[in-house]
CSV table of N, CA, C and O in Angstrom, one decimal:
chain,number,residue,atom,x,y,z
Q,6,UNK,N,95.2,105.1,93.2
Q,6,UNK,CA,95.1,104.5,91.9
Q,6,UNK,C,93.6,104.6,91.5
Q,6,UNK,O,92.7,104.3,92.3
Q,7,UNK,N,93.4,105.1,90.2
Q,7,UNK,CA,92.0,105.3,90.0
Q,7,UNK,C,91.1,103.6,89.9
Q,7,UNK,O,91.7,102.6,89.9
Q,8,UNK,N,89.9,103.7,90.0
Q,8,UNK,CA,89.6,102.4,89.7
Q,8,UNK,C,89.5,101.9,88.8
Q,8,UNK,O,89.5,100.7,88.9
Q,9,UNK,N,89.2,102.4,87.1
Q,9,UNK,CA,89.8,101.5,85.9
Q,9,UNK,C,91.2,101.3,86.0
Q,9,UNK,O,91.6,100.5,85.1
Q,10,UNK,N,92.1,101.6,86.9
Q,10,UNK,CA,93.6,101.3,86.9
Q,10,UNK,C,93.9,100.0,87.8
Q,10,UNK,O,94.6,99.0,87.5
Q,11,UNK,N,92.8,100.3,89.2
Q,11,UNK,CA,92.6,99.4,90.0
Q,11,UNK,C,92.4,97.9,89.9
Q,11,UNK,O,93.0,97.0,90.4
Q,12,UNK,N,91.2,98.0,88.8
Q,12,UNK,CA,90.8,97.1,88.0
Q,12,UNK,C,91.5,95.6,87.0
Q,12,UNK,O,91.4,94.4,86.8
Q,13,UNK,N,92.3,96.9,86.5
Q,13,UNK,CA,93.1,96.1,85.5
Q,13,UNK,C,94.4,95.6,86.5
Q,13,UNK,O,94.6,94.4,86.6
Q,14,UNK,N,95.1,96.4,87.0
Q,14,UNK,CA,95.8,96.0,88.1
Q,14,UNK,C,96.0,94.5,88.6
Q,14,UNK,O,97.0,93.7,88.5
Q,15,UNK,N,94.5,94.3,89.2
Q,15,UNK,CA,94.2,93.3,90.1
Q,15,UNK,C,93.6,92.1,89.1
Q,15,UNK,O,93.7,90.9,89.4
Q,16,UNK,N,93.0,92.5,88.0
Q,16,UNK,CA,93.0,91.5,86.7
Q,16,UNK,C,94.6,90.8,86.2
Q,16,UNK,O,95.0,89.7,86.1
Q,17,UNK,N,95.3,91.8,86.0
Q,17,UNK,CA,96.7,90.9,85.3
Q,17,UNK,C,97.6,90.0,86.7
Q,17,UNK,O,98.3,89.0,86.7
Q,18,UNK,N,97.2,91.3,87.9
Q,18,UNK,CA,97.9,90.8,88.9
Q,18,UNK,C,97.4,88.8,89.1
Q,18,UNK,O,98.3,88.0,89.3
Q,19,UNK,N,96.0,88.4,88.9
Q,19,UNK,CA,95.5,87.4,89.1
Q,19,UNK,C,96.0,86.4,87.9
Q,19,UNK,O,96.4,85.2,88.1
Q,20,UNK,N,96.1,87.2,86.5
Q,20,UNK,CA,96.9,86.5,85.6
Q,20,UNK,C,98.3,85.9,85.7
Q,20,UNK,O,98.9,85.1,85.0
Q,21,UNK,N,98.9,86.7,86.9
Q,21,UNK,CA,100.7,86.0,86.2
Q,21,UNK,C,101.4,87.3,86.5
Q,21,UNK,O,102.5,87.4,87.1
Q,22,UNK,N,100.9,88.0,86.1
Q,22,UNK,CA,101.5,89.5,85.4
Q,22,UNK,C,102.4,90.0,86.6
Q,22,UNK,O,102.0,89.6,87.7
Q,23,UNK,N,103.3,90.5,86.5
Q,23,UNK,CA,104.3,91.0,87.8
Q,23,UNK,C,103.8,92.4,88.1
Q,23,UNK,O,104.7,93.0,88.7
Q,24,UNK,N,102.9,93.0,87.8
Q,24,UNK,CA,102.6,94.5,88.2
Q,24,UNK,C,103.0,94.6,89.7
Q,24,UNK,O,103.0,93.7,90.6
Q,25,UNK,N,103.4,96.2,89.7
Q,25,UNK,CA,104.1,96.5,91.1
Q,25,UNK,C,103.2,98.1,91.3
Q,25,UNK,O,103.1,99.0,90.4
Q,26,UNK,N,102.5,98.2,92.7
Q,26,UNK,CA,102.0,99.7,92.4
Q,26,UNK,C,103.4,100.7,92.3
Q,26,UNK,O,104.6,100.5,92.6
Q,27,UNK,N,102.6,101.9,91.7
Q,27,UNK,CA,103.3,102.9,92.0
Q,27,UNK,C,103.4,104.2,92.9
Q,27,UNK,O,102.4,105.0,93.2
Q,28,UNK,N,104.6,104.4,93.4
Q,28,UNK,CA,104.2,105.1,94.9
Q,28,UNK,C,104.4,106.4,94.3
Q,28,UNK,O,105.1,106.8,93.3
Q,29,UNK,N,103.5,107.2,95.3
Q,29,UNK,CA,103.3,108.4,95.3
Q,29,UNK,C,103.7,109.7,94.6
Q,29,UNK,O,103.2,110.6,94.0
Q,30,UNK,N,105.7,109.3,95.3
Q,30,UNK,CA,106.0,110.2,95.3
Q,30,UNK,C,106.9,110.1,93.8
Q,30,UNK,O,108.0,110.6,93.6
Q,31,UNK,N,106.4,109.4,92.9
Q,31,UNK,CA,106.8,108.8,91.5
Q,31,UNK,C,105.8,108.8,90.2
Q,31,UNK,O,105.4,107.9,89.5
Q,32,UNK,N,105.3,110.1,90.2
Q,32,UNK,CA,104.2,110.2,89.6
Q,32,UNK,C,104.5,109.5,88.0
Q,32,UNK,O,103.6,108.8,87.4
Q,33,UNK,N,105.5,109.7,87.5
Q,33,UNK,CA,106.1,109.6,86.0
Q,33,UNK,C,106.2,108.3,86.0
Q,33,UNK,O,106.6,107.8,85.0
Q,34,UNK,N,105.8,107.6,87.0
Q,34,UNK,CA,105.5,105.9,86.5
Q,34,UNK,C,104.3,105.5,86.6
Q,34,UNK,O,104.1,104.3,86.3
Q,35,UNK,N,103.3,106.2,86.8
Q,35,UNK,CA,102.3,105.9,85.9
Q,35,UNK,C,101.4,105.4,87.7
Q,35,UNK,O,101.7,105.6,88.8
Q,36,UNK,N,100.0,104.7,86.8
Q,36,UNK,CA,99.5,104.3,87.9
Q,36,UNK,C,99.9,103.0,88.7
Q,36,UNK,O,99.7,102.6,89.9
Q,37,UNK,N,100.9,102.3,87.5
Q,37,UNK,CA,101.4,100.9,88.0
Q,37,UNK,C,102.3,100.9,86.9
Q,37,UNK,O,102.3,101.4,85.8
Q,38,UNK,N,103.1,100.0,87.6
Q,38,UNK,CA,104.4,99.4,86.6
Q,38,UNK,C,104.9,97.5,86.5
Q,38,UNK,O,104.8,96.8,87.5
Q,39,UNK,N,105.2,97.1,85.6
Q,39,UNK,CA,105.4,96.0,85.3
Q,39,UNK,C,106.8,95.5,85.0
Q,39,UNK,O,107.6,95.8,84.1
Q,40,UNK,N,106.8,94.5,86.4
Q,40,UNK,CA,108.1,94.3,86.2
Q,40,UNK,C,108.8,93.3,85.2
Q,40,UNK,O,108.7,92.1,85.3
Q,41,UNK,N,110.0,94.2,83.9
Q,41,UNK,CA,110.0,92.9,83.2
Q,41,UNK,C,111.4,92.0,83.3
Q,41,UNK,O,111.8,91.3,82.4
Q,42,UNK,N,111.8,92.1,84.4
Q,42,UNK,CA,112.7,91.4,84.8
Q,42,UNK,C,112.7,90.3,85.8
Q,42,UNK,O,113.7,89.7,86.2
Q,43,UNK,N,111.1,90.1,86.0
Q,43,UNK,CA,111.2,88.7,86.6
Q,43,UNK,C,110.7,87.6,85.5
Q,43,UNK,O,110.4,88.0,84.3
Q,44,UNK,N,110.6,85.8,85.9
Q,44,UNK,CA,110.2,85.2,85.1
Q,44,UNK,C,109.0,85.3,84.4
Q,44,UNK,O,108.9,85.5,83.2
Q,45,UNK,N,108.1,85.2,85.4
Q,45,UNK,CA,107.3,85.5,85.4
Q,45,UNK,C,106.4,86.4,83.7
Q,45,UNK,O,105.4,86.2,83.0
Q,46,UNK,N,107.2,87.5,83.8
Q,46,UNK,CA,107.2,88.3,82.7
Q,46,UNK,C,107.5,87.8,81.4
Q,46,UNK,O,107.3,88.6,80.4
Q,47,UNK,N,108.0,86.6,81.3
Q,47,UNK,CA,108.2,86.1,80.0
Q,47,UNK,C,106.8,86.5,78.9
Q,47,UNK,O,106.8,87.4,78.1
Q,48,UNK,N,106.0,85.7,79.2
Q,48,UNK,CA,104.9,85.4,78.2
Q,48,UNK,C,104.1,87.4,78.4
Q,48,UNK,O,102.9,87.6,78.2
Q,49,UNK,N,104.8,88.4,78.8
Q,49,UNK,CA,103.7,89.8,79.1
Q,49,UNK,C,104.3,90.7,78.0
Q,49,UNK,O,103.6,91.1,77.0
Q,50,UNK,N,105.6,91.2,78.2
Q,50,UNK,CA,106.8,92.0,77.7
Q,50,UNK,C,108.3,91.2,77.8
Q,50,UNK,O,108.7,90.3,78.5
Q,51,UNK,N,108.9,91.9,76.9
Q,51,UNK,CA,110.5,91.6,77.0
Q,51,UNK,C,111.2,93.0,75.9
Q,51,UNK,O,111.2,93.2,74.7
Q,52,UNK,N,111.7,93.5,76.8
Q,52,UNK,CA,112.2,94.5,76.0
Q,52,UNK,C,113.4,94.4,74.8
Q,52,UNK,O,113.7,95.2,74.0
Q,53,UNK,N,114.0,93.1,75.1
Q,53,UNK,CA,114.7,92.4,74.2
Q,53,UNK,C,114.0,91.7,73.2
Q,53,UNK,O,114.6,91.3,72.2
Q,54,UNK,N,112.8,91.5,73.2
Q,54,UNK,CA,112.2,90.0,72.0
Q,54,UNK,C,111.5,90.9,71.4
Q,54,UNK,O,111.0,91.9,71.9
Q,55,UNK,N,111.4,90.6,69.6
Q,55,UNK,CA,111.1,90.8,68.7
Q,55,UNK,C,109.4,90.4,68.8
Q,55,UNK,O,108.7,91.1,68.0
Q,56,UNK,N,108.8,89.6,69.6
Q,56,UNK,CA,107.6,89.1,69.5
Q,56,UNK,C,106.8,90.0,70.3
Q,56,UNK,O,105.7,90.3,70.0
Q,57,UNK,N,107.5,90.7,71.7
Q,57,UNK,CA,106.9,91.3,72.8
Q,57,UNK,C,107.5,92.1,73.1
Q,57,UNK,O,107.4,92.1,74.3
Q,58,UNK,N,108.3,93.2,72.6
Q,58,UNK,CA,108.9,94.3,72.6
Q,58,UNK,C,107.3,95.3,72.6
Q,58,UNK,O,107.1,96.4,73.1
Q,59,UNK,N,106.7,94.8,72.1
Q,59,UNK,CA,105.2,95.8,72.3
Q,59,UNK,C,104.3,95.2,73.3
Q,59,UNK,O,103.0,95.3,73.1
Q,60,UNK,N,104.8,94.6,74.2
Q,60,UNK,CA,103.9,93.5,74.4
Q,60,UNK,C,102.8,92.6,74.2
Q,60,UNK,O,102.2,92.8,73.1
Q,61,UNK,N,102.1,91.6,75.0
Q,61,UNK,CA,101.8,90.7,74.8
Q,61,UNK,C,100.1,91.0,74.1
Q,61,UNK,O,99.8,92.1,74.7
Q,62,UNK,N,99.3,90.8,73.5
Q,62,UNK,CA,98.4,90.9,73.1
Q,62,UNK,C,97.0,91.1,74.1
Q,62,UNK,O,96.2,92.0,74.0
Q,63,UNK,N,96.9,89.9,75.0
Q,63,UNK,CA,96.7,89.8,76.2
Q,63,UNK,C,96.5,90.9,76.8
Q,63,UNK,O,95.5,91.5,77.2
Q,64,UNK,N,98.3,91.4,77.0
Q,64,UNK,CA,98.5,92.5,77.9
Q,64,UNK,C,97.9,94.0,77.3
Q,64,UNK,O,97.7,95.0,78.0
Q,65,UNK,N,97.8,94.0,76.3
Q,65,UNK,CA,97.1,95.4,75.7
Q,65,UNK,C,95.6,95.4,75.6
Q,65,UNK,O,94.9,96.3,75.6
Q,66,UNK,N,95.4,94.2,75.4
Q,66,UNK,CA,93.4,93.7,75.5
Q,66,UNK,C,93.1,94.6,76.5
Q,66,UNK,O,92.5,95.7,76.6
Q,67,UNK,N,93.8,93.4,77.3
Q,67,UNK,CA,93.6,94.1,79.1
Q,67,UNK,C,93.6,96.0,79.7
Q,67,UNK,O,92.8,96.8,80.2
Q,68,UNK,N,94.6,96.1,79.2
Q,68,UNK,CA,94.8,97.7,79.3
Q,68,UNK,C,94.2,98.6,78.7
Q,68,UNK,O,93.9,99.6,79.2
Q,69,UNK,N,93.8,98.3,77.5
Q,69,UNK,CA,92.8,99.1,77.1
Q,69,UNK,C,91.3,98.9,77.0
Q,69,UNK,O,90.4,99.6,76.4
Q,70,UNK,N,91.2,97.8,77.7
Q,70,UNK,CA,89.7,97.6,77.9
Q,70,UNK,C,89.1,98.4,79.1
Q,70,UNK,O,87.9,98.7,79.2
Q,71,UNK,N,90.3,98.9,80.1
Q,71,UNK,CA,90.0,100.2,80.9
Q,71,UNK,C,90.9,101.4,80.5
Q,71,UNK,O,91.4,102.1,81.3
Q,72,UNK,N,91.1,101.6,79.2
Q,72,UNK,CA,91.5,102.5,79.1
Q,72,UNK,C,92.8,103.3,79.9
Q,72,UNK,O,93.0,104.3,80.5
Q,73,UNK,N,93.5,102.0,79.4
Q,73,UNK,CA,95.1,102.5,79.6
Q,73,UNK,C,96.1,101.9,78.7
Q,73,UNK,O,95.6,101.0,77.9
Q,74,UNK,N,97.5,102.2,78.7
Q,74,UNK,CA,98.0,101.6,77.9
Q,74,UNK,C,100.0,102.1,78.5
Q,74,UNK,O,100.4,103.1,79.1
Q,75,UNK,N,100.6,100.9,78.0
Q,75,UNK,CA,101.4,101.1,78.8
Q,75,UNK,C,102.7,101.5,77.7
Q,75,UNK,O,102.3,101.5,76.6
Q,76,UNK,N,104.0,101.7,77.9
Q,76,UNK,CA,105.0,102.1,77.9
Q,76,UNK,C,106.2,102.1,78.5
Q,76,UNK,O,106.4,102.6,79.6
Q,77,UNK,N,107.5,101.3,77.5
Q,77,UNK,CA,108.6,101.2,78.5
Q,77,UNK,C,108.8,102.1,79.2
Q,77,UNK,O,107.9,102.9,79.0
Q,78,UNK,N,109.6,102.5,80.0
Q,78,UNK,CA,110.4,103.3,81.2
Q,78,UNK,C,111.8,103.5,81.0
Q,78,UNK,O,112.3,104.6,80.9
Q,79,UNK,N,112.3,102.1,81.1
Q,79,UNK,CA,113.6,101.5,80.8
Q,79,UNK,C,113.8,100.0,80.4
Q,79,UNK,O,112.7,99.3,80.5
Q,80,UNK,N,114.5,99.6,80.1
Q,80,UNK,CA,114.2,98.0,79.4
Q,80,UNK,C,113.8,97.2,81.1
Q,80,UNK,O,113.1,96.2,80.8
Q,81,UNK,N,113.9,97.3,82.2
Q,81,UNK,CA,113.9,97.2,83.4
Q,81,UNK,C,112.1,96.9,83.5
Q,81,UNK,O,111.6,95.8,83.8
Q,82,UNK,N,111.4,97.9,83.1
Q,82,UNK,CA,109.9,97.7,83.5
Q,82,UNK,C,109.3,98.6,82.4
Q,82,UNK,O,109.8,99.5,81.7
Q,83,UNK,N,107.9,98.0,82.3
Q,83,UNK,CA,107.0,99.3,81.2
Q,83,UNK,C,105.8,99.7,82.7
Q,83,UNK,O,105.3,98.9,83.5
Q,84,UNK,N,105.5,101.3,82.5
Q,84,UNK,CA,104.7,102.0,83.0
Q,84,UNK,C,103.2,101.9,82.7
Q,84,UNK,O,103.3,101.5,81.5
Q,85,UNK,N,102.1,101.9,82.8
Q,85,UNK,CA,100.7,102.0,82.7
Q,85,UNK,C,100.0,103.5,83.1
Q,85,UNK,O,99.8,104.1,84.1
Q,86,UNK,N,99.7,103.6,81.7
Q,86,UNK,CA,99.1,105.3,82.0
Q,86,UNK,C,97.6,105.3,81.4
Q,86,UNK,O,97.2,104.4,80.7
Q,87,UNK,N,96.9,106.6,81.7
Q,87,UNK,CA,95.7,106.5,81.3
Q,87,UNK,C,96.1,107.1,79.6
Q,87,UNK,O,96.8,108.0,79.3
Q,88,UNK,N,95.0,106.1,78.4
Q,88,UNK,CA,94.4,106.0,77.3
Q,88,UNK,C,94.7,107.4,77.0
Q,88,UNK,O,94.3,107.9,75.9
């Protein structure tokens, strides 16, 4: 994982955030993925809510303050890729 990825990673990870790395051999999910099917995930994403279907404000601060930005997958998790 690059280290602006690392970065943010271990920032949301500290927040709450359910981030999960992504393994190797799964390049198309990005540097990391967020899982939005735990509770946890309430206040980040919800692929069902009208408020956080783009998610959380927070969560985009964050991502693009190192220059990434993320993207559903499946309603299951959103991916984090580079900016």
């Amino acid at each position: 994982m690059k280290k602006e990825a690392r970065a943010a990673f271990n920032k949301l990870k500290k927040l709450g955030c359910p981030v999960r790395e992504s393994k190797p051999n799964y390049p198309d999910r990005g540097h990391f993925w967020i899982d939005a099917e735990t509770p946890e995930a309430d206040e980040w994403l919800d692929y069902w809510s009208t408020d956080l279907f783009m998610g959380s404000d927070k969560l985009n601060d964050i991502l693009s303050q190192h220059g990434l930005y993320w993207e559903w997958y499946n309603s299951a998790y959103g991916c984090v890729y580079d900016d």
